[in-house]
């Protein structure tokens, strides 16, 4: 595994606090903009709510992207867009030009992925070098919408199908290549249900998308996890 900075915090609130401090520091240093890709899920949501409590920051520098999205109608509560709008974009009053999200409600998801890829390259260059990509990890080991055992997602943004029994199987996601090209990647993981998989990732027993990413990353990569998620790691007791 390449150099990964592992930070263990007491609880999910402390994970959000630590990630918020990193995002705010980057926002202050950014010139002229900070490009930030959001993740879905409850752990990242706690971070967005925390950031939304800081209205006095230089938010006009922020350009927001979405690392993955579910192909559901616009406004659907399970869309990552809906969560990000409610937890971060609306409370901070960000302008529409700052919010560069995919149109995953589109009927043709392949075309939506291509359109989002074009927009991404236009905004951050080719290869797409986002300043910060936020990720989570599902209990099944998926990160962004890259699922263990599914065919590799190619290009920079791909339309993919999640495994059977997954909510909202049609998804649009950044590919591993995009996650590798980012300047900084922060992976936020909380909860005991993630402990076994996280330990497997660190012990080289997991070949899922997160393990592959951590192996291949050369840029700064931080895992910010709570003690429950870290409870399977050697020396964590
Ligand atoms: C999605 C996500 C996903 C998420 C993790 C963590 O499925 O939409 O983007 O990768 O970040 O599943 O979610 P929790 O923090 O809720 O476990």
PDB file of N, CA and C in Angstrom, residues 6-110:
ATOM      1  N   UNK A   6      -3.441   7.581   8.115  1.00  0.00           N
ATOM      2  CA  UNK A   6      -4.626   7.088   8.835  1.00  0.00           C
ATOM      3  C   UNK A   6      -4.831   7.919  10.091  1.00  0.00           C
ATOM      4  N   UNK A   7      -5.997   8.506  10.193  1.00  0.00           N
ATOM      5  CA  UNK A   7      -6.309   9.361  11.355  1.00  0.00           C
ATOM      6  C   UNK A   7      -7.516   8.740  12.054  1.00  0.00           C
ATOM      7  N   UNK A   8      -7.360   8.403  13.328  1.00  0.00           N
ATOM      8  CA  UNK A   8      -8.471   7.768  14.059  1.00  0.00           C
ATOM      9  C   UNK A   8      -9.054   8.777  15.042  1.00  0.00           C
ATOM     10  N   UNK A   9     -10.338   9.011  14.933  1.00  0.00           N
ATOM     11  CA  UNK A   9     -11.029   9.991  15.779  1.00  0.00           C
ATOM     12  C   UNK A   9     -12.026   9.247  16.672  1.00  0.00           C
ATOM     13  N   UNK A  10     -12.437   9.912  17.761  1.00  0.00           N
ATOM     14  CA  UNK A  10     -13.255   9.245  18.772  1.00  0.00           C
ATOM     15  C   UNK A  10     -14.615   8.769  18.256  1.00  0.00           C
ATOM     16  N   UNK A  11     -15.245   9.580  17.423  1.00  0.00           N
ATOM     17  CA  UNK A  11     -16.620   9.262  17.012  1.00  0.00           C
ATOM     18  C   UNK A  11     -16.932   9.963  15.679  1.00  0.00           C
ATOM     19  N   UNK A  12     -18.110   9.709  15.118  1.00  0.00           N
ATOM     20  CA  UNK A  12     -18.426  10.305  13.806  1.00  0.00           C
ATOM     21  C   UNK A  12     -18.374  11.837  13.808  1.00  0.00           C
ATOM     22  N   UNK A  13     -18.763  12.458  14.904  1.00  0.00           N
ATOM     23  CA  UNK A  13     -18.715  13.934  14.970  1.00  0.00           C
ATOM     24  C   UNK A  13     -17.272  14.417  14.851  1.00  0.00           C
ATOM     25  N   UNK A  14     -16.369  13.713  15.529  1.00  0.00           N
ATOM     26  CA  UNK A  14     -14.956  14.111  15.482  1.00  0.00           C
ATOM     27  C   UNK A  14     -14.364  13.866  14.084  1.00  0.00           C
ATOM     28  N   UNK A  15     -14.852  12.840  13.402  1.00  0.00           N
ATOM     29  CA  UNK A  15     -14.411  12.604  12.016  1.00  0.00           C
ATOM     30  C   UNK A  15     -14.843  13.790  11.144  1.00  0.00           C
ATOM     31  N   UNK A  16     -16.090  14.212  11.318  1.00  0.00           N
ATOM     32  CA  UNK A  16     -16.602  15.360  10.534  1.00  0.00           C
ATOM     33  C   UNK A  16     -15.801  16.622  10.859  1.00  0.00           C
ATOM     34  N   UNK A  17     -15.502  16.804  12.134  1.00  0.00           N
ATOM     35  CA  UNK A  17     -14.744  17.978  12.579  1.00  0.00           C
ATOM     36  C   UNK A  17     -13.352  17.994  11.934  1.00  0.00           C
ATOM     37  N   UNK A  18     -12.689  16.847  11.950  1.00  0.00           N
ATOM     38  CA  UNK A  18     -11.333  16.759  11.387  1.00  0.00           C
ATOM     39  C   UNK A  18     -11.356  17.012   9.883  1.00  0.00           C
ATOM     40  N   UNK A  19     -12.339  16.434   9.200  1.00  0.00           N
ATOM     41  CA  UNK A  19     -12.424  16.625   7.744  1.00  0.00           C
ATOM     42  C   UNK A  19     -12.783  18.074   7.426  1.00  0.00           C
ATOM     43  N   UNK A  20     -13.644  18.672   8.244  1.00  0.00           N
ATOM     44  CA  UNK A  20     -14.035  20.071   8.012  1.00  0.00           C
ATOM     45  C   UNK A  20     -12.813  20.978   8.143  1.00  0.00           C
ATOM     46  N   UNK A  21     -11.971  20.701   9.137  1.00  0.00           N
ATOM     47  CA  UNK A  21     -10.766  21.529   9.320  1.00  0.00           C
ATOM     48  C   UNK A  21      -9.874  21.447   8.083  1.00  0.00           C
ATOM     49  N   UNK A  22      -9.760  20.258   7.502  1.00  0.00           N
ATOM     50  CA  UNK A  22      -8.917  20.104   6.303  1.00  0.00           C
ATOM     51  C   UNK A  22      -9.510  20.850   5.109  1.00  0.00           C
ATOM     52  N   UNK A  23     -10.826  20.742   4.941  1.00  0.00           N
ATOM     53  CA  UNK A  23     -11.478  21.413   3.803  1.00  0.00           C
ATOM     54  C   UNK A  23     -11.365  22.932   3.959  1.00  0.00           C
ATOM     55  N   UNK A  24     -11.577  23.419   5.171  1.00  0.00           N
ATOM     56  CA  UNK A  24     -11.519  24.873   5.399  1.00  0.00           C
ATOM     57  C   UNK A  24     -10.099  25.408   5.196  1.00  0.00           C
ATOM     58  N   UNK A  25      -9.106  24.639   5.640  1.00  0.00           N
ATOM     59  CA  UNK A  25      -7.717  25.069   5.431  1.00  0.00           C
ATOM     60  C   UNK A  25      -7.427  25.148   3.933  1.00  0.00           C
ATOM     61  N   UNK A  26      -7.880  24.163   3.183  1.00  0.00           N
ATOM     62  CA  UNK A  26      -7.649  24.155   1.733  1.00  0.00           C
ATOM     63  C   UNK A  26      -8.392  25.310   1.064  1.00  0.00           C
ATOM     64  N   UNK A  27      -9.576  25.615   1.563  1.00  0.00           N
ATOM     65  CA  UNK A  27     -10.366  26.713   0.990  1.00  0.00           C
ATOM     66  C   UNK A  27      -9.632  28.045   1.166  1.00  0.00           C
ATOM     67  N   UNK A  28      -9.037  28.226   2.325  1.00  0.00           N
ATOM     68  CA  UNK A  28      -8.312  29.479   2.577  1.00  0.00           C
ATOM     69  C   UNK A  28      -7.095  29.610   1.676  1.00  0.00           C
ATOM     70  N   UNK A  29      -6.415  28.489   1.447  1.00  0.00           N
ATOM     71  CA  UNK A  29      -5.185  28.523   0.639  1.00  0.00           C
ATOM     72  C   UNK A  29      -5.476  28.583  -0.861  1.00  0.00           C
ATOM     73  N   UNK A  30      -6.662  28.149  -1.271  1.00  0.00           N
ATOM     74  CA  UNK A  30      -6.965  27.979  -2.700  1.00  0.00           C
ATOM     75  C   UNK A  30      -6.899  29.306  -3.444  1.00  0.00           C
ATOM     76  N   UNK A  31      -6.332  29.241  -4.632  1.00  0.00           N
ATOM     77  CA  UNK A  31      -6.243  30.441  -5.458  1.00  0.00           C
ATOM     78  C   UNK A  31      -6.373  30.079  -6.927  1.00  0.00           C
ATOM     79  N   UNK A  32      -7.370  30.405  -7.681  1.00  0.00           N
ATOM     80  CA  UNK A  32      -8.506  31.207  -7.256  1.00  0.00           C
ATOM     81  C   UNK A  32      -9.679  30.356  -6.754  1.00  0.00           C
ATOM     82  N   UNK A  33      -9.645  29.036  -7.051  1.00  0.00           N
ATOM     83  CA  UNK A  33     -10.820  28.222  -6.662  1.00  0.00           C
ATOM     84  C   UNK A  33     -10.360  26.944  -5.959  1.00  0.00           C
ATOM     85  N   UNK A  34     -11.286  26.335  -5.210  1.00  0.00           N
ATOM     86  CA  UNK A  34     -11.082  24.996  -4.647  1.00  0.00           C
ATOM     87  C   UNK A  34     -12.095  24.073  -5.310  1.00  0.00           C
ATOM     88  N   UNK A  35     -11.597  23.053  -6.021  1.00  0.00           N
ATOM     89  CA  UNK A  35     -12.511  22.090  -6.639  1.00  0.00           C
ATOM     90  C   UNK A  35     -12.634  20.887  -5.705  1.00  0.00           C
ATOM     91  N   UNK A  36     -13.857  20.615  -5.297  1.00  0.00           N
ATOM     92  CA  UNK A  36     -14.132  19.604  -4.270  1.00  0.00           C
ATOM     93  C   UNK A  36     -15.219  18.655  -4.771  1.00  0.00           C
ATOM     94  N   UNK A  37     -14.901  17.362  -4.795  1.00  0.00           N
ATOM     95  CA  UNK A  37     -15.903  16.369  -5.202  1.00  0.00           C
ATOM     96  C   UNK A  37     -16.510  15.729  -3.964  1.00  0.00           C
ATOM     97  N   UNK A  38     -17.818  15.711  -3.901  1.00  0.00           N
ATOM     98  CA  UNK A  38     -18.535  15.192  -2.732  1.00  0.00           C
ATOM     99  C   UNK A  38     -18.851  13.711  -2.899  1.00  0.00           C
ATOM    100  N   UNK A  39     -19.031  13.055  -1.746  1.00  0.00           N
ATOM    101  CA  UNK A  39     -19.486  11.664  -1.726  1.00  0.00           C
ATOM    102  C   UNK A  39     -20.900  11.629  -1.175  1.00  0.00           C
ATOM    103  N   UNK A  40     -21.582  10.514  -1.396  1.00  0.00           N
ATOM    104  CA  UNK A  40     -22.885  10.314  -0.764  1.00  0.00           C
ATOM    105  C   UNK A  40     -22.695   9.610   0.567  1.00  0.00           C
ATOM    106  N   UNK A  41     -23.781   9.348   1.254  1.00  0.00           N
ATOM    107  CA  UNK A  41     -23.701   8.564   2.489  1.00  0.00           C
ATOM    108  C   UNK A  41     -23.803   9.425   3.729  1.00  0.00           C
ATOM    109  N   UNK A  42     -24.061   8.737   4.864  1.00  0.00           N
ATOM    110  CA  UNK A  42     -24.330   9.460   6.107  1.00  0.00           C
ATOM    111  C   UNK A  42     -23.072  10.069   6.720  1.00  0.00           C
ATOM    112  N   UNK A  43     -21.907   9.433   6.520  1.00  0.00           N
ATOM    113  CA  UNK A  43     -20.668   9.971   7.105  1.00  0.00           C
ATOM    114  C   UNK A  43     -20.283  11.284   6.428  1.00  0.00           C
ATOM    115  N   UNK A  44     -20.216  11.313   5.089  1.00  0.00           N
ATOM    116  CA  UNK A  44     -19.958  12.601   4.433  1.00  0.00           C
ATOM    117  C   UNK A  44     -21.036  13.647   4.757  1.00  0.00           C
ATOM    118  N   UNK A  45     -22.274  13.225   4.889  1.00  0.00           N
ATOM    119  CA  UNK A  45     -23.351  14.198   5.178  1.00  0.00           C
ATOM    120  C   UNK A  45     -23.080  14.964   6.473  1.00  0.00           C
ATOM    121  N   UNK A  46     -22.523  14.263   7.464  1.00  0.00           N
ATOM    122  CA  UNK A  46     -22.209  14.911   8.735  1.00  0.00           C
ATOM    123  C   UNK A  46     -21.165  16.017   8.513  1.00  0.00           C
ATOM    124  N   UNK A  47     -20.226  15.762   7.624  1.00  0.00           N
ATOM    125  CA  UNK A  47     -19.230  16.793   7.276  1.00  0.00           C
ATOM    126  C   UNK A  47     -19.902  17.991   6.613  1.00  0.00           C
ATOM    127  N   UNK A  48     -20.832  17.743   5.680  1.00  0.00           N
ATOM    128  CA  UNK A  48     -21.475  18.868   4.967  1.00  0.00           C
ATOM    129  C   UNK A  48     -22.244  19.750   5.947  1.00  0.00           C
ATOM    130  N   UNK A  49     -22.937  19.093   6.890  1.00  0.00           N
ATOM    131  CA  UNK A  49     -23.699  19.860   7.894  1.00  0.00           C
ATOM    132  C   UNK A  49     -22.750  20.694   8.755  1.00  0.00           C
ATOM    133  N   UNK A  50     -21.601  20.118   9.054  1.00  0.00           N
ATOM    134  CA  UNK A  50     -20.599  20.840   9.866  1.00  0.00           C
ATOM    135  C   UNK A  50     -20.085  22.064   9.086  1.00  0.00           C
ATOM    136  N   UNK A  51     -19.797  21.873   7.807  1.00  0.00           N
ATOM    137  CA  UNK A  51     -19.300  22.985   6.984  1.00  0.00           C
ATOM    138  C   UNK A  51     -20.361  24.077   6.851  1.00  0.00           C
ATOM    139  N   UNK A  52     -21.605  23.653   6.783  1.00  0.00           N
ATOM    140  CA  UNK A  52     -22.703  24.619   6.613  1.00  0.00           C
ATOM    141  C   UNK A  52     -22.851  25.529   7.825  1.00  0.00           C
ATOM    142  N   UNK A  53     -22.198  25.135   8.947  1.00  0.00           N
ATOM    143  CA  UNK A  53     -22.259  25.998  10.133  1.00  0.00           C
ATOM    144  C   UNK A  53     -21.174  27.078  10.117  1.00  0.00           C
ATOM    145  N   UNK A  54     -20.517  27.247   8.965  1.00  0.00           N
ATOM    146  CA  UNK A  54     -19.417  28.213   8.821  1.00  0.00           C
ATOM    147  C   UNK A  54     -19.723  29.202   7.696  1.00  0.00           C
ATOM    148  N   UNK A  55     -20.795  29.961   7.803  1.00  0.00           N
ATOM    149  CA  UNK A  55     -21.181  30.815   6.664  1.00  0.00           C
ATOM    150  C   UNK A  55     -20.173  31.903   6.335  1.00  0.00           C
ATOM    151  N   UNK A  56     -19.268  32.215   7.279  1.00  0.00           N
ATOM    152  CA  UNK A  56     -18.349  33.345   7.070  1.00  0.00           C
ATOM    153  C   UNK A  56     -17.076  32.975   6.302  1.00  0.00           C
ATOM    154  N   UNK A  57     -16.965  31.788   5.803  1.00  0.00           N
ATOM    155  CA  UNK A  57     -15.748  31.371   5.094  1.00  0.00           C
ATOM    156  C   UNK A  57     -15.788  31.850   3.632  1.00  0.00           C
ATOM    157  N   UNK A  58     -14.644  31.843   2.938  1.00  0.00           N
ATOM    158  CA  UNK A  58     -14.622  32.323   1.540  1.00  0.00           C
ATOM    159  C   UNK A  58     -15.224  31.318   0.545  1.00  0.00           C
ATOM    160  N   UNK A  59     -16.512  31.032   0.726  1.00  0.00           N
ATOM    161  CA  UNK A  59     -17.188  29.983  -0.056  1.00  0.00           C
ATOM    162  C   UNK A  59     -17.281  30.311  -1.538  1.00  0.00           C
ATOM    163  N   UNK A  60     -17.128  31.584  -1.907  1.00  0.00           N
ATOM    164  CA  UNK A  60     -17.238  31.915  -3.342  1.00  0.00           C
ATOM    165  C   UNK A  60     -16.117  31.242  -4.148  1.00  0.00           C
ATOM    166  N   UNK A  61     -15.056  30.782  -3.447  1.00  0.00           N
ATOM    167  CA  UNK A  61     -13.969  30.097  -4.154  1.00  0.00           C
ATOM    168  C   UNK A  61     -14.310  28.631  -4.471  1.00  0.00           C
ATOM    169  N   UNK A  62     -15.374  28.125  -3.859  1.00  0.00           N
ATOM    170  CA  UNK A  62     -15.668  26.687  -3.957  1.00  0.00           C
ATOM    171  C   UNK A  62     -16.336  26.313  -5.285  1.00  0.00           C
ATOM    172  N   UNK A  63     -15.860  25.229  -5.887  1.00  0.00           N
ATOM    173  CA  UNK A  63     -16.536  24.617  -7.046  1.00  0.00           C
ATOM    174  C   UNK A  63     -16.809  23.168  -6.669  1.00  0.00           C
ATOM    175  N   UNK A  64     -18.090  22.819  -6.628  1.00  0.00           N
ATOM    176  CA  UNK A  64     -18.477  21.491  -6.144  1.00  0.00           C
ATOM    177  C   UNK A  64     -18.780  20.518  -7.273  1.00  0.00           C
ATOM    178  N   UNK A  65     -18.316  19.294  -7.121  1.00  0.00           N
ATOM    179  CA  UNK A  65     -18.608  18.199  -8.054  1.00  0.00           C
ATOM    180  C   UNK A  65     -19.195  17.047  -7.236  1.00  0.00           C
ATOM    181  N   UNK A  66     -19.659  16.031  -7.945  1.00  0.00           N
ATOM    182  CA  UNK A  66     -20.212  14.869  -7.248  1.00  0.00           C
ATOM    183  C   UNK A  66     -19.502  13.614  -7.774  1.00  0.00           C
ATOM    184  N   UNK A  67     -18.916  12.837  -6.848  1.00  0.00           N
ATOM    185  CA  UNK A  67     -18.143  11.658  -7.265  1.00  0.00           C
ATOM    186  C   UNK A  67     -18.996  10.506  -7.748  1.00  0.00           C
ATOM    187  N   UNK A  68     -20.242  10.449  -7.317  1.00  0.00           N
ATOM    188  CA  UNK A  68     -21.143   9.425  -7.847  1.00  0.00           C
ATOM    189  C   UNK A  68     -22.585   9.826  -7.605  1.00  0.00           C
ATOM    190  N   UNK A  69     -23.448   9.241  -8.413  1.00  0.00           N
ATOM    191  CA  UNK A  69     -24.873   9.584  -8.311  1.00  0.00           C
ATOM    192  C   UNK A  69     -25.721   8.392  -8.743  1.00  0.00           C
ATOM    193  N   UNK A  70     -26.907   8.326  -8.173  1.00  0.00           N
ATOM    194  CA  UNK A  70     -27.851   7.250  -8.520  1.00  0.00           C
ATOM    195  C   UNK A  70     -28.786   7.756  -9.604  1.00  0.00           C
ATOM    196  N   UNK A  71     -29.096   6.925 -10.587  1.00  0.00           N
ATOM    197  CA  UNK A  71     -29.981   7.332 -11.676  1.00  0.00           C
ATOM    198  C   UNK A  71     -31.430   7.253 -11.203  1.00  0.00           C
ATOM    199  N   UNK A  72     -31.867   8.313 -10.592  1.00  0.00           N
ATOM    200  CA  UNK A  72     -33.236   8.425 -10.069  1.00  0.00           C
ATOM    201  C   UNK A  72     -33.764   9.788 -10.506  1.00  0.00           C
ATOM    202  N   UNK A  73     -35.075   9.969 -10.500  1.00  0.00           N
ATOM    203  CA  UNK A  73     -35.623  11.253 -10.945  1.00  0.00           C
ATOM    204  C   UNK A  73     -35.080  12.432 -10.146  1.00  0.00           C
ATOM    205  N   UNK A  74     -35.000  13.584 -10.801  1.00  0.00           N
ATOM    206  CA  UNK A  74     -34.548  14.800 -10.112  1.00  0.00           C
ATOM    207  C   UNK A  74     -35.348  15.001  -8.840  1.00  0.00           C
ATOM    208  N   UNK A  75     -34.667  15.364  -7.748  1.00  0.00           N
ATOM    209  CA  UNK A  75     -35.358  15.638  -6.497  1.00  0.00           C
ATOM    210  C   UNK A  75     -35.607  14.406  -5.651  1.00  0.00           C
ATOM    211  N   UNK A  76     -35.314  13.217  -6.186  1.00  0.00           N
ATOM    212  CA  UNK A  76     -35.542  11.987  -5.414  1.00  0.00           C
ATOM    213  C   UNK A  76     -34.690  12.033  -4.132  1.00  0.00           C
ATOM    214  N   UNK A  77     -35.260  11.654  -2.991  1.00  0.00           N
ATOM    215  CA  UNK A  77     -34.495  11.752  -1.734  1.00  0.00           C
ATOM    216  C   UNK A  77     -33.241  10.879  -1.698  1.00  0.00           C
ATOM    217  N   UNK A  78     -33.192   9.818  -2.507  1.00  0.00           N
ATOM    218  CA  UNK A  78     -32.005   8.951  -2.498  1.00  0.00           C
ATOM    219  C   UNK A  78     -30.909   9.418  -3.446  1.00  0.00           C
ATOM    220  N   UNK A  79     -31.166  10.524  -4.154  1.00  0.00           N
ATOM    221  CA  UNK A  79     -30.100  11.077  -5.004  1.00  0.00           C
ATOM    222  C   UNK A  79     -29.057  11.742  -4.101  1.00  0.00           C
ATOM    223  N   UNK A  80     -27.792  11.532  -4.397  1.00  0.00           N
ATOM    224  CA  UNK A  80     -26.741  12.225  -3.647  1.00  0.00           C
ATOM    225  C   UNK A  80     -26.861  13.726  -3.842  1.00  0.00           C
ATOM    226  N   UNK A  81     -27.337  14.137  -5.002  1.00  0.00           N
ATOM    227  CA  UNK A  81     -27.573  15.561  -5.259  1.00  0.00           C
ATOM    228  C   UNK A  81     -28.526  16.135  -4.218  1.00  0.00           C
ATOM    229  N   UNK A  82     -29.622  15.433  -3.935  1.00  0.00           N
ATOM    230  CA  UNK A  82     -30.623  15.946  -2.988  1.00  0.00           C
ATOM    231  C   UNK A  82     -29.978  16.126  -1.620  1.00  0.00           C
ATOM    232  N   UNK A  83     -29.173  15.133  -1.214  1.00  0.00           N
ATOM    233  CA  UNK A  83     -28.520  15.217   0.095  1.00  0.00           C
ATOM    234  C   UNK A  83     -27.552  16.402   0.140  1.00  0.00           C
ATOM    235  N   UNK A  84     -26.730  16.532  -0.905  1.00  0.00           N
ATOM    236  CA  UNK A  84     -25.721  17.606  -0.917  1.00  0.00           C
ATOM    237  C   UNK A  84     -26.382  18.982  -0.979  1.00  0.00           C
ATOM    238  N   UNK A  85     -27.476  19.076  -1.710  1.00  0.00           N
ATOM    239  CA  UNK A  85     -28.175  20.368  -1.792  1.00  0.00           C
ATOM    240  C   UNK A  85     -28.718  20.748  -0.412  1.00  0.00           C
ATOM    241  N   UNK A  86     -29.354  19.784   0.255  1.00  0.00           N
ATOM    242  CA  UNK A  86     -29.991  20.068   1.544  1.00  0.00           C
ATOM    243  C   UNK A  86     -28.988  20.306   2.660  1.00  0.00           C
ATOM    244  N   UNK A  87     -27.852  19.580   2.628  1.00  0.00           N
ATOM    245  CA  UNK A  87     -26.902  19.666   3.747  1.00  0.00           C
ATOM    246  C   UNK A  87     -25.869  20.768   3.553  1.00  0.00           C
ATOM    247  N   UNK A  88     -25.581  21.130   2.300  1.00  0.00           N
ATOM    248  CA  UNK A  88     -24.446  22.040   2.074  1.00  0.00           C
ATOM    249  C   UNK A  88     -24.776  23.217   1.149  1.00  0.00           C
ATOM    250  N   UNK A  89     -25.267  22.914  -0.036  1.00  0.00           N
ATOM    251  CA  UNK A  89     -25.407  23.960  -1.065  1.00  0.00           C
ATOM    252  C   UNK A  89     -26.436  25.008  -0.643  1.00  0.00           C
ATOM    253  N   UNK A  90     -27.618  24.552  -0.230  1.00  0.00           N
ATOM    254  CA  UNK A  90     -28.674  25.513   0.130  1.00  0.00           C
ATOM    255  C   UNK A  90     -28.347  26.281   1.413  1.00  0.00           C
ATOM    256  N   UNK A  91     -27.914  25.596   2.487  1.00  0.00           N
ATOM    257  CA  UNK A  91     -27.595  26.358   3.701  1.00  0.00           C
ATOM    258  C   UNK A  91     -26.524  27.422   3.475  1.00  0.00           C
ATOM    259  N   UNK A  92     -25.553  27.146   2.586  1.00  0.00           N
ATOM    260  CA  UNK A  92     -24.497  28.145   2.351  1.00  0.00           C
ATOM    261  C   UNK A  92     -24.871  29.137   1.250  1.00  0.00           C
ATOM    262  N   UNK A  93     -25.993  28.891   0.578  1.00  0.00           N
ATOM    263  CA  UNK A  93     -26.443  29.794  -0.486  1.00  0.00           C
ATOM    264  C   UNK A  93     -25.456  29.856  -1.649  1.00  0.00           C
ATOM    265  N   UNK A  94     -24.853  28.701  -2.002  1.00  0.00           N
ATOM    266  CA  UNK A  94     -23.908  28.678  -3.131  1.00  0.00           C
ATOM    267  C   UNK A  94     -24.660  28.962  -4.431  1.00  0.00           C
ATOM    268  N   UNK A  95     -23.984  29.587  -5.379  1.00  0.00           N
ATOM    269  CA  UNK A  95     -24.671  29.926  -6.640  1.00  0.00           C
ATOM    270  C   UNK A  95     -24.652  28.709  -7.567  1.00  0.00           C
ATOM    271  N   UNK A  96     -25.560  28.676  -8.531  1.00  0.00           N
ATOM    272  CA  UNK A  96     -25.655  27.509  -9.420  1.00  0.00           C
ATOM    273  C   UNK A  96     -24.352  27.312 -10.210  1.00  0.00           C
ATOM    274  N   UNK A  97     -23.623  28.401 -10.490  1.00  0.00           N
ATOM    275  CA  UNK A  97     -22.370  28.243 -11.248  1.00  0.00           C
ATOM    276  C   UNK A  97     -21.291  27.538 -10.417  1.00  0.00           C
ATOM    277  N   UNK A  98     -21.486  27.449  -9.106  1.00  0.00           N
ATOM    278  CA  UNK A  98     -20.507  26.774  -8.248  1.00  0.00           C
ATOM    279  C   UNK A  98     -20.807  25.282  -8.107  1.00  0.00           C
ATOM    280  N   UNK A  99     -21.978  24.861  -8.549  1.00  0.00           N
ATOM    281  CA  UNK A  99     -22.433  23.490  -8.294  1.00  0.00           C
ATOM    282  C   UNK A  99     -22.473  22.728  -9.618  1.00  0.00           C
ATOM    283  N   UNK A 100     -21.474  21.871  -9.807  1.00  0.00           N
ATOM    284  CA  UNK A 100     -21.313  21.191 -11.102  1.00  0.00           C
ATOM    285  C   UNK A 100     -21.630  19.711 -10.885  1.00  0.00           C
ATOM    286  N   UNK A 101     -22.917  19.409 -10.905  1.00  0.00           N
ATOM    287  CA  UNK A 101     -23.387  18.061 -10.610  1.00  0.00           C
ATOM    288  C   UNK A 101     -23.875  17.390 -11.899  1.00  0.00           C
ATOM    289  N   UNK A 102     -23.868  16.048 -11.937  1.00  0.00           N
ATOM    290  CA  UNK A 102     -24.317  15.355 -13.156  1.00  0.00           C
ATOM    291  C   UNK A 102     -25.840  15.334 -13.293  1.00  0.00           C
ATOM    292  N   UNK A 103     -26.288  15.110 -14.524  1.00  0.00           N
ATOM    293  CA  UNK A 103     -27.736  14.972 -14.773  1.00  0.00           C
ATOM    294  C   UNK A 103     -28.081  13.485 -14.812  1.00  0.00           C
ATOM    295  N   UNK A 104     -28.026  12.859 -13.656  1.00  0.00           N
ATOM    296  CA  UNK A 104     -28.194  11.407 -13.625  1.00  0.00           C
ATOM    297  C   UNK A 104     -29.653  10.973 -13.688  1.00  0.00           C
ATOM    298  N   UNK A 105     -30.578  11.934 -13.704  1.00  0.00           N
ATOM    299  CA  UNK A 105     -31.978  11.564 -13.885  1.00  0.00           C
ATOM    300  C   UNK A 105     -32.271  11.327 -15.358  1.00  0.00           C
ATOM    301  N   UNK A 106     -31.268  11.594 -16.215  1.00  0.00           N
ATOM    302  CA  UNK A 106     -31.457  11.471 -17.664  1.00  0.00           C
ATOM    303  C   UNK A 106     -31.763  10.031 -18.051  1.00  0.00           C
ATOM    304  N   UNK A 107     -32.556   9.864 -19.130  1.00  0.00           N
ATOM    305  CA  UNK A 107     -32.927   8.511 -19.545  1.00  0.00           C
ATOM    306  C   UNK A 107     -31.706   7.724 -20.032  1.00  0.00           C
ATOM    307  N   UNK A 108     -30.838   8.411 -20.751  1.00  0.00           N
ATOM    308  CA  UNK A 108     -29.656   7.744 -21.288  1.00  0.00           C
ATOM    309  C   UNK A 108     -28.471   8.021 -20.355  1.00  0.00           C
ATOM    310  N   UNK A 109     -28.207   7.062 -19.462  1.00  0.00           N
ATOM    311  CA  UNK A 109     -27.188   7.282 -18.438  1.00  0.00           C
ATOM    312  C   UNK A 109     -25.781   7.334 -19.041  1.00  0.00           C
ATOM    313  N   UNK A 110     -25.569   6.580 -20.134  1.00  0.00           N
ATOM    314  CA  UNK A 110     -24.273   6.612 -20.822  1.00  0.00           C
ATOM    315  C   UNK A 110     -23.985   8.022 -21.328  1.00  0.00           C
TER     316      UNK A 110
END
